[in-house]
Coordinates of C-alpha atoms and ligand atoms in Angstrom, one line a residue:
M23 CA 23.9 104.2 -21.1
P24 CA 24.8 106.1 -24.4
G25 CA 28.4 107.2 -24.3
S26 CA 30.0 110.4 -25.4
F27 CA 30.9 110.7 -29.1
V28 CA 34.6 111.2 -29.4
D29 CA 37.0 110.7 -32.4
G30 CA 34.3 109.0 -34.5
E31 CA 33.3 106.5 -31.8
V32 CA 30.8 106.1 -29.0
L33 CA 33.0 106.2 -25.9
D34 CA 31.9 105.1 -22.4
L35 CA 33.8 107.8 -20.6
P36 CA 33.5 107.4 -16.8
G37 CA 31.5 109.9 -14.8
G38 CA 28.6 110.1 -12.4
P39 CA 25.3 109.1 -14.0
I40 CA 22.8 111.8 -15.0
E41 CA 19.2 110.7 -15.6
V42 CA 17.3 112.1 -18.5
H43 CA 13.5 112.3 -17.9
D44 CA 10.5 112.8 -20.1
P45 CA 9.0 116.2 -19.2
A46 CA 5.5 115.0 -20.1
T47 CA 5.5 111.9 -17.9
G48 CA 8.5 112.1 -15.6
D49 CA 9.6 108.7 -16.9
L50 CA 13.3 107.9 -17.1
V51 CA 14.3 108.0 -20.7
D52 CA 18.0 107.1 -20.4
T53 CA 21.2 107.9 -18.4
V54 CA 24.4 109.6 -19.5
A55 CA 27.7 110.2 -17.8
D56 CA 29.0 113.5 -16.4
V57 CA 32.4 113.1 -18.0
G58 CA 34.1 116.1 -16.4
A59 CA 37.6 117.4 -17.0
D60 CA 39.1 114.0 -18.1
G61 CA 36.4 113.4 -20.6
V62 CA 36.7 116.9 -22.0
D63 CA 40.4 116.5 -22.2
R64 CA 40.0 113.3 -24.2
A65 CA 37.6 115.0 -26.7
V66 CA 39.9 118.1 -27.0
Q67 CA 42.8 115.8 -27.8
A68 CA 40.7 114.2 -30.6
A69 CA 39.7 117.6 -31.9
S70 CA 43.3 118.9 -31.8
D71 CA 44.6 115.8 -33.6
A72 CA 41.9 116.2 -36.3
F73 CA 42.4 119.9 -36.7
P74 CA 45.5 120.1 -39.1
D75 CA 44.0 117.7 -41.6
W76 CA 40.5 119.3 -41.5
W77 CA 42.1 122.8 -41.9
A78 CA 44.0 121.4 -44.9
T79 CA 40.8 120.0 -46.5
P80 CA 39.7 122.3 -49.3
A81 CA 36.8 124.5 -48.2
S82 CA 34.7 123.2 -51.0
T83 CA 35.1 119.6 -49.7
R84 CA 34.3 120.8 -46.2
G85 CA 31.1 122.3 -47.7
H86 CA 30.2 119.1 -49.4
L87 CA 30.7 117.1 -46.2
L88 CA 28.4 119.5 -44.3
R89 CA 25.8 119.3 -47.1
D90 CA 26.0 115.5 -47.0
G91 CA 25.6 115.6 -43.2
A92 CA 22.5 117.8 -43.5
A93 CA 21.0 115.4 -46.0
A94 CA 21.6 112.5 -43.6
V95 CA 20.0 114.5 -40.8
R96 CA 16.9 115.1 -43.0
D97 CA 16.8 111.4 -43.8
A98 CA 16.9 110.5 -40.1
I99 CA 14.1 113.0 -39.0
D100 CA 11.7 110.1 -38.3
E101 CA 14.2 108.5 -36.0
L102 CA 15.4 111.7 -34.3
A103 CA 12.1 113.5 -33.7
P104 CA 10.7 111.0 -31.1
I105 CA 14.1 111.1 -29.2
L106 CA 13.9 114.9 -29.2
T107 CA 10.3 114.9 -28.0
S108 CA 11.0 112.4 -25.3
E109 CA 13.9 114.4 -23.7
Q110 CA 12.7 117.9 -24.5
G111 CA 8.9 117.7 -24.3
K112 CA 8.0 119.6 -27.5
P113 CA 5.3 118.3 -29.8
L114 CA 6.5 115.9 -32.5
R115 CA 5.6 118.4 -35.2
E116 CA 7.9 121.0 -33.6
S117 CA 10.7 118.4 -33.2
R118 CA 10.5 117.7 -36.9
L119 CA 10.6 121.4 -37.6
E120 CA 13.6 121.9 -35.4
L121 CA 15.5 119.1 -37.0
S122 CA 14.8 120.3 -40.4
R123 CA 15.9 123.8 -39.4
A124 CA 19.1 122.3 -38.0
A125 CA 19.8 120.7 -41.4
E126 CA 18.9 123.9 -43.2
T127 CA 21.5 125.8 -41.2
L128 CA 24.2 123.3 -42.1
E129 CA 23.2 123.6 -45.7
H130 CA 23.5 127.4 -45.5
Y131 CA 27.0 127.2 -44.2
A132 CA 27.9 124.6 -46.8
G133 CA 26.9 127.1 -49.4
L134 CA 29.2 129.8 -47.8
A135 CA 32.3 127.5 -48.1
L136 CA 33.5 129.3 -51.2
A137 CA 32.9 132.8 -49.7
I138 CA 35.8 132.4 -47.3
R139 CA 38.4 134.7 -48.7
G140 CA 41.4 136.6 -47.6
A141 CA 42.7 139.8 -49.2
A142 CA 45.7 141.1 -51.2
V143 CA 47.2 144.6 -50.4
S144 CA 49.4 146.0 -53.1
D145 CA 50.1 149.6 -52.2
L146 CA 52.5 149.2 -49.3
D147 CA 56.2 150.3 -49.4
R148 CA 58.0 150.2 -52.7
G149 CA 58.6 146.6 -53.4
A150 CA 56.4 145.3 -50.6
R151 CA 53.1 143.5 -51.1
A152 CA 50.9 141.8 -48.6
M153 CA 48.3 139.1 -48.2
V154 CA 45.7 138.9 -45.4
L155 CA 45.0 135.3 -44.7
T156 CA 41.8 134.0 -43.1
R157 CA 42.6 131.2 -40.7
P158 CA 40.5 129.0 -38.5
L159 CA 40.9 129.4 -34.7
G160 CA 41.5 125.7 -33.8
V161 CA 39.3 123.8 -31.4
V162 CA 36.0 125.4 -30.6
G163 CA 33.9 124.6 -27.6
A164 CA 30.1 124.7 -28.1
I165 CA 27.8 124.8 -25.1
V166 CA 24.1 124.6 -25.8
P167 CA 20.9 124.7 -23.8
W168 CA 17.9 122.4 -23.8
N169 CA 15.2 124.4 -25.6
F170 CA 16.5 123.9 -29.2
P171 CA 19.3 121.4 -28.8
T172 CA 20.0 120.8 -32.5
T173 CA 19.4 124.1 -34.1
L174 CA 21.4 126.0 -31.5
L175 CA 24.2 123.4 -32.1
S176 CA 24.0 123.8 -35.9
N177 CA 24.3 127.6 -35.5
K178 CA 27.8 126.9 -34.1
L179 CA 28.8 123.8 -36.1
G180 CA 28.0 125.3 -39.5
P181 CA 30.3 128.4 -39.3
A182 CA 32.9 126.6 -37.1
L183 CA 33.4 123.5 -39.4
V184 CA 33.1 125.2 -42.8
T185 CA 35.9 127.6 -41.8
G186 CA 38.2 124.7 -40.8
N187 CA 37.8 124.5 -37.0
T188 CA 37.1 121.3 -35.1
V189 CA 34.5 121.2 -32.3
V190 CA 33.8 119.8 -28.9
A191 CA 30.2 120.3 -28.0
K192 CA 28.3 119.9 -24.7
P193 CA 24.5 119.6 -24.9
D194 CA 22.5 120.4 -21.8
E195 CA 22.5 117.6 -19.3
T196 CA 18.7 117.2 -19.7
T197 CA 18.8 116.9 -23.6
P198 CA 22.0 115.0 -24.6
L199 CA 20.3 112.1 -26.5
T200 CA 19.4 113.7 -29.8
T201 CA 22.7 115.5 -30.0
L202 CA 24.7 112.2 -29.5
R203 CA 22.7 110.6 -32.4
F204 CA 23.1 113.7 -34.5
A205 CA 26.9 113.5 -34.1
R206 CA 27.0 109.9 -35.2
I207 CA 24.8 110.6 -38.2
L208 CA 27.2 113.4 -39.3
H209 CA 30.2 111.1 -38.9
E210 CA 28.6 108.2 -40.7
S211 CA 27.7 110.6 -43.6
G212 CA 31.4 111.4 -44.0
L213 CA 32.6 113.9 -41.4
P214 CA 36.1 112.7 -40.4
A215 CA 36.7 111.3 -36.9
G216 CA 37.5 113.9 -34.3
V217 CA 36.2 116.9 -36.3
F218 CA 32.9 117.0 -34.3
N219 CA 32.9 115.5 -30.8
V220 CA 30.1 115.5 -28.2
V221 CA 30.7 115.2 -24.4
T222 CA 27.9 114.7 -21.9
G223 CA 27.7 116.2 -18.5
L224 CA 26.7 119.0 -16.1
G225 CA 27.4 122.6 -16.6
A226 CA 29.4 123.1 -13.4
T227 CA 31.7 120.1 -14.2
T228 CA 31.9 119.2 -17.8
G229 CA 30.8 122.6 -19.1
Q230 CA 33.3 124.3 -16.7
A231 CA 36.1 122.0 -18.1
I232 CA 35.4 123.3 -21.6
L233 CA 35.7 126.9 -20.3
D234 CA 39.0 126.1 -18.5
H235 CA 40.7 123.9 -21.2
P236 CA 43.8 125.7 -22.4
D237 CA 43.6 124.2 -25.9
I238 CA 40.1 125.4 -26.7
R239 CA 40.5 128.7 -28.5
K240 CA 36.9 129.8 -28.5
V241 CA 33.7 129.1 -26.7
A242 CA 30.4 129.6 -28.5
F243 CA 27.8 129.7 -25.7
T244 CA 24.0 129.8 -25.8
G245 CA 22.1 129.9 -22.5
S246 CA 21.1 132.1 -19.7
T247 CA 22.5 135.6 -19.0
P248 CA 24.0 134.7 -15.5
V249 CA 25.9 131.7 -16.9
G250 CA 26.9 133.8 -20.0
R251 CA 28.6 136.3 -17.7
H252 CA 30.4 133.4 -16.0
V253 CA 31.5 132.1 -19.4
M254 CA 33.0 135.5 -20.3
R255 CA 34.8 136.0 -17.0
T256 CA 36.3 132.5 -17.1
A257 CA 37.3 132.8 -20.7
A258 CA 39.5 135.7 -19.7
D259 CA 41.8 133.3 -17.8
T260 CA 42.9 131.5 -21.0
L261 CA 42.0 134.5 -23.3
K262 CA 39.4 132.5 -25.3
R263 CA 37.2 134.2 -27.7
V264 CA 33.5 134.0 -26.8
T265 CA 30.2 134.4 -28.5
L266 CA 27.3 134.7 -26.1
E267 CA 23.7 134.2 -27.2
L268 CA 21.7 134.8 -24.0
G269 CA 18.3 135.6 -22.6
G270 CA 15.7 137.9 -24.1
S271 CA 12.4 139.7 -23.3
D272 CA 11.3 140.6 -26.8
P273 CA 8.6 143.2 -27.1
L274 CA 5.9 143.3 -29.8
I275 CA 4.4 146.7 -30.4
V276 CA 1.0 147.0 -32.1
L277 CA -0.2 150.5 -33.2
D278 CA -3.8 151.3 -33.8
D279 CA -3.3 151.5 -37.6
A280 CA -2.0 147.9 -37.8
D281 CA -3.5 144.7 -39.2
V282 CA -4.5 143.8 -35.6
D283 CA -5.6 140.3 -36.3
A284 CA -2.3 139.5 -38.0
A285 CA -0.5 141.0 -35.0
I286 CA -2.6 138.8 -32.6
S287 CA -1.7 135.7 -34.6
A288 CA 2.0 136.6 -34.6
A289 CA 2.0 137.3 -30.9
S290 CA 0.3 134.0 -30.1
M291 CA 2.5 131.9 -32.3
G292 CA 5.6 133.9 -31.2
R293 CA 4.8 133.3 -27.5
F294 CA 3.4 129.8 -27.3
F295 CA 5.6 127.9 -29.7
N296 CA 7.9 125.5 -27.8
C297 CA 5.7 126.2 -24.8
G298 CA 7.1 129.7 -24.6
Q299 CA 10.7 128.4 -24.1
A300 CA 12.5 130.3 -26.8
C301 CA 15.0 133.1 -26.5
L302 CA 13.2 134.9 -29.3
A303 CA 9.7 134.3 -28.0
I304 CA 7.4 137.4 -27.8
K305 CA 7.6 138.1 -24.1
R306 CA 5.9 141.5 -23.8
V307 CA 3.1 143.2 -25.9
Y308 CA 2.6 146.9 -26.0
A309 CA -0.6 148.0 -27.8
S310 CA -2.1 151.4 -28.5
E311 CA -4.7 152.2 -25.8
S312 CA -7.6 152.1 -28.3
I313 CA -6.9 148.5 -29.3
A314 CA -5.1 147.1 -26.3
E315 CA -8.1 145.2 -24.8
R316 CA -8.9 143.8 -28.2
V317 CA -5.3 142.6 -28.7
A318 CA -5.2 141.1 -25.3
E319 CA -8.6 139.4 -25.7
G320 CA -7.6 138.2 -29.2
I321 CA -4.4 136.5 -27.9
A322 CA -6.3 135.1 -24.9
A323 CA -8.9 133.5 -27.2
K324 CA -6.1 131.8 -29.2
A325 CA -4.4 130.7 -26.0
R326 CA -7.6 129.1 -24.7
K327 CA -7.9 127.1 -27.9
L328 CA -4.4 125.6 -27.9
V329 CA -4.4 121.9 -27.2
L330 CA -2.1 121.0 -24.3
G331 CA -0.7 117.5 -24.0
P332 CA 2.3 115.2 -24.3
G333 CA 4.4 115.9 -27.3
D334 CA 4.0 112.4 -28.8
R335 CA 0.2 112.6 -28.8
T336 CA -1.5 113.4 -32.1
G337 CA -3.1 116.9 -32.1
T338 CA -0.9 118.3 -29.3
Q339 CA -0.1 122.0 -30.0
V340 CA 1.6 122.9 -26.7
G341 CA 3.7 120.3 -24.8
P342 CA 4.8 120.4 -21.2
M343 CA 7.4 122.8 -19.9
H344 CA 10.8 121.3 -19.9
S345 CA 11.4 121.2 -16.1
A346 CA 9.8 121.5 -12.7
D347 CA 12.0 124.4 -11.8
G348 CA 11.1 126.3 -15.0
R349 CA 7.4 125.8 -14.2
E350 CA 7.8 127.0 -10.7
L351 CA 9.5 130.2 -11.9
I352 CA 6.7 130.9 -14.4
E353 CA 4.1 130.3 -11.6
A354 CA 5.9 132.8 -9.4
Q355 CA 6.1 135.4 -12.2
V356 CA 2.3 135.0 -12.9
A357 CA 1.5 135.2 -9.2
D358 CA 3.6 138.4 -8.9
A359 CA 1.8 139.9 -12.0
V360 CA -1.6 139.2 -10.4
E361 CA -0.5 140.8 -7.1
R362 CA 0.6 143.8 -9.1
G363 CA -2.8 144.4 -10.7
G364 CA -2.6 142.1 -13.7
E365 CA -5.8 140.5 -14.9
V366 CA -5.6 136.9 -16.1
L367 CA -7.4 136.6 -19.4
A368 CA -6.5 133.0 -20.2
G369 CA -4.9 130.1 -18.4
G370 CA -3.1 131.2 -15.2
G371 CA -1.7 127.9 -13.9
R372 CA -1.5 124.2 -14.1
P373 CA -4.1 122.4 -16.2
E374 CA -6.5 120.0 -14.4
G375 CA -6.7 116.4 -15.2
D376 CA -4.9 113.1 -14.5
E377 CA -3.2 113.1 -17.8
Y378 CA -1.2 116.2 -16.7
G379 CA -0.4 115.0 -13.2
A380 CA 3.1 113.7 -13.8
G381 CA 4.3 116.3 -16.3
H382 CA 5.4 119.9 -16.1
F383 CA 2.4 121.3 -17.8
H384 CA 1.4 125.0 -17.6
Q385 CA -1.6 126.5 -19.4
P386 CA -1.0 129.2 -22.1
T387 CA -1.6 132.3 -20.1
V388 CA -2.3 136.0 -20.9
V389 CA -2.1 138.7 -18.2
Y390 CA -3.5 142.2 -18.9
D391 CA -1.8 145.3 -17.6
P392 CA 0.2 144.4 -14.5
A393 CA 2.4 147.2 -13.0
H394 CA 5.4 148.0 -15.2
D395 CA 7.8 146.9 -12.5
A396 CA 6.2 143.4 -12.3
R397 CA 8.5 140.5 -12.7
V398 CA 7.0 139.6 -16.1
S399 CA 8.2 143.0 -17.3
V400 CA 11.7 143.2 -15.8
E401 CA 12.7 139.5 -15.9
E402 CA 12.8 137.0 -18.8
T403 CA 9.7 134.8 -18.8
F404 CA 10.7 131.4 -20.1
G405 CA 7.3 129.7 -20.4
P406 CA 3.8 130.2 -21.8
V407 CA 2.8 133.5 -20.3
L408 CA 2.3 136.8 -22.2
P409 CA 1.7 140.1 -20.5
V410 CA -0.1 142.8 -22.6
W411 CA 0.0 146.5 -21.7
P412 CA -1.8 149.6 -23.2
V413 CA 0.5 152.4 -24.2
A414 CA -0.3 156.0 -25.2
D415 CA 1.9 156.1 -28.4
L416 CA 4.9 154.8 -30.2
D417 CA 7.3 156.8 -28.0
E418 CA 6.0 155.2 -24.9
A419 CA 6.1 151.7 -26.5
I420 CA 9.7 152.2 -27.5
A421 CA 10.7 153.6 -24.1
R422 CA 9.0 150.7 -22.3
S423 CA 10.6 148.2 -24.7
N424 CA 14.0 149.6 -24.2
A425 CA 13.7 149.8 -20.4
S426 CA 14.4 146.0 -20.3
P427 CA 17.9 144.9 -19.6
F428 CA 17.6 142.6 -22.5
G429 CA 17.9 143.4 -26.2
L430 CA 17.4 140.3 -28.4
G431 CA 14.5 140.6 -30.8
S432 CA 11.6 143.1 -31.2
S433 CA 8.5 143.5 -33.5
V434 CA 6.4 146.3 -34.6
W435 CA 3.0 146.2 -36.3
T436 CA 1.8 149.4 -38.0
S437 CA 0.7 150.5 -41.5
D438 CA 2.7 153.8 -41.0
L439 CA 6.1 153.3 -42.7
A440 CA 7.7 156.2 -40.9
A441 CA 6.6 154.8 -37.5
A442 CA 7.9 151.4 -38.5
M443 CA 11.3 152.8 -39.5
Q444 CA 11.5 154.9 -36.3
A445 CA 10.9 151.8 -34.3
A446 CA 13.4 149.8 -36.3
E447 CA 16.1 152.4 -35.7
R448 CA 15.3 153.1 -32.0
L449 CA 14.6 149.7 -30.5
D450 CA 17.6 148.3 -28.7
A451 CA 17.7 144.8 -30.2
G452 CA 19.5 142.6 -32.6
Y453 CA 16.5 142.1 -34.8
T454 CA 13.3 144.1 -35.6
W455 CA 10.5 142.4 -37.5
I456 CA 8.0 144.8 -39.1
N457 CA 4.5 143.4 -39.8
S458 CA 6.1 140.0 -39.8
R459 CA 6.1 136.9 -37.6
T460 CA 9.4 136.3 -35.8
K461 CA 11.1 134.0 -38.3
V462 CA 14.9 133.8 -38.1
Y463 CA 16.7 133.6 -41.4
D464 CA 20.1 131.9 -41.8
E465 CA 21.0 134.7 -44.2
L466 CA 20.8 137.5 -41.6
P467 CA 23.2 138.1 -38.7
F468 CA 21.5 137.2 -35.4
G469 CA 22.6 138.2 -31.9
G470 CA 21.6 140.4 -29.0
V471 CA 22.7 143.6 -27.4
K472 CA 22.8 144.6 -23.7
Q473 CA 22.3 141.6 -21.5
S474 CA 21.2 139.4 -24.4
G475 CA 24.8 138.7 -25.5
Y476 CA 27.7 139.4 -27.6
G477 CA 28.6 138.4 -31.2
K478 CA 26.6 137.1 -34.1
E479 CA 25.4 133.7 -35.3
H480 CA 23.8 133.2 -38.8
G481 CA 24.7 135.2 -41.8
E482 CA 28.0 135.5 -43.5
E483 CA 28.9 137.7 -40.4
A484 CA 29.1 134.5 -38.2
L485 CA 32.2 133.3 -40.2
S486 CA 34.3 136.2 -38.7
F487 CA 33.6 134.9 -35.2
Y488 CA 35.3 131.6 -36.1
T489 CA 38.3 132.9 -38.0
E490 CA 41.2 135.2 -37.5
Q491 CA 43.2 137.2 -39.9
K492 CA 47.0 136.9 -40.4
S493 CA 49.0 139.4 -42.4
V494 CA 51.8 138.2 -44.7
V495 CA 54.3 140.7 -46.2
I496 CA 56.3 139.8 -49.3
R497 CA 59.2 141.8 -50.7
T498 CA 59.0 141.6 -54.5
Ligands
LIG525 P1 21.9 127.7 -18.8 O1 22.7 128.9 -18.9 O2 21.5 127.3 -17.5 O3 22.5 126.4 -19.5 C1 23.0 126.5 -20.8 C2 24.2 125.5 -21.0 O4 25.2 126.0 -20.2 C3 23.9 124.1 -20.6 O5 24.6 123.2 -21.5 C4 24.5 124.0 -19.2 O6 24.9 122.7 -18.8 C5 25.7 124.9 -19.4 N1 26.3 125.5 -18.2 C6 25.7 125.8 -17.0 N2 26.6 126.2 -16.1 C7 27.8 126.2 -16.7 C8 29.1 126.5 -16.2 N3 29.4 126.9 -15.0 N4 30.1 126.4 -17.1 C9 29.9 125.9 -18.4 N5 28.7 125.6 -18.8 C10 27.6 125.7 -18.0 O7 20.6 128.0 -19.7 P2 19.1 127.5 -19.6 O8 18.5 128.4 -18.6 O9 19.1 126.1 -19.4 O10 18.6 127.9 -21.0 C11 17.7 128.9 -21.3 C12 18.3 130.2 -21.5 O11 19.0 130.2 -22.7 C13 17.3 131.3 -21.6 O12 17.7 132.5 -20.9 C14 17.2 131.6 -23.1 O13 16.7 132.9 -23.4 C15 18.6 131.4 -23.5 N6 18.7 131.1 -24.9 C16 19.3 132.1 -25.7 C17 19.3 131.9 -27.1 C18 19.9 132.9 -28.0 O14 20.2 132.6 -29.1 N7 20.1 134.1 -27.6 C19 18.7 130.7 -27.7 C20 18.2 129.8 -26.8 C21 18.1 130.0 -25.4

């Protein structure tokens, strides 16, 4: 049983066993402990002890260590990718891509090490000058879900570590194995003991202990909106800062003057990547009436061609869903869409065949024009199903897009610059892509509005969520 990674060591902390299963086969991959409050306390102690020295380490050195860590992760991709596929389910190609993105994000923050500055203020009272210092917060708790265990961790580790904080991270209970190995690799490449610790366990016990711990100054959380609300409420008791990266229901709008084939490709890739289990997946399509059927049929044709299979099989393009519960929810949402008038153009349910029997497979599915109050419209769909609706014009597309409680990403496809700019300004979301696939850039601030969260990851902006300012007045 792999232990938690605390103070530069693999520690066998006690706690009820949690089984990690392969989503493609149901096979047991490994077992970890639910370390609970005692385990979290041990990790927070290590992170607190490591904090003064890490803070005192020059930012440039912190940057070098992050860059070395990223290089070591890149060197270990062949070893890490099969572990990630075995616990998460995604195709090996996507595991490799995820790990390389995780390394890229660490490199990005390594590059920002020298951008961490304070300020000097000279025009105060006669004979008074001031400095505004930028300081780290202390120990940061990072709670991460299972869909992209390593990139979502890097989004927190990069800005937290480069600004001088130390970290206690908890991966999802179903995907702890890659993260544990990741932490060891960063330590072996030079990150001092205690700077980055990983504890394993359930949300309600070990995760909760992170929220409750008085010595954790901030919680960086990625996960579902209901748990995000709980994180924010609980953080109030110890006045922790929070960043919340939560659910989404990203719309993609295609107007009739768009490059329709390119929009179809972007929608298909944006929805079915990672078996549809991405916060920023395209989850709704609104297309001009004159092209809506062509758009829906185009996406359906691509969906039908996708090769479904276990992630470790050559040629697999879409793996299993991560969990039985997740698949059941998607099935219920598809059934509801059909009841409310939706026409299934591709997929619709579980694939047939013995090879799929033990895994959580669901076919890539396209549903055309269900009622606008169907669950696929008002809820987040976290799996491979894409509803497509016809709309009269841009105004209707924007109104329907904004009717969702979520506001993470959004896309618009049109050759009319004015329409594109209108959409960019009026869509309630943290990101709008115009005639572009939904690629996330480390350089740009990322984070949702409304029920999609609070705070930013990525970009220089993320640094401010891991630092505080202190004013110092000097009489001259
Ligand atoms: P989840 O909220 O159930 O779990 C996320 C993490 O929180 C896990 O580590 C879990 O163990 C922990 N957790 C659960 N209960 C807890 C508690 N009471 N206290 C502390 N920690 C607790 O999330 P999920 O459903 O497994 O993940 C998918 C969700 O994450 C989707 O809604 C998706 O959109 C969202 N997500 C958002 C982003 C983003 O950047 N906005 C990125 C990826 C995923």
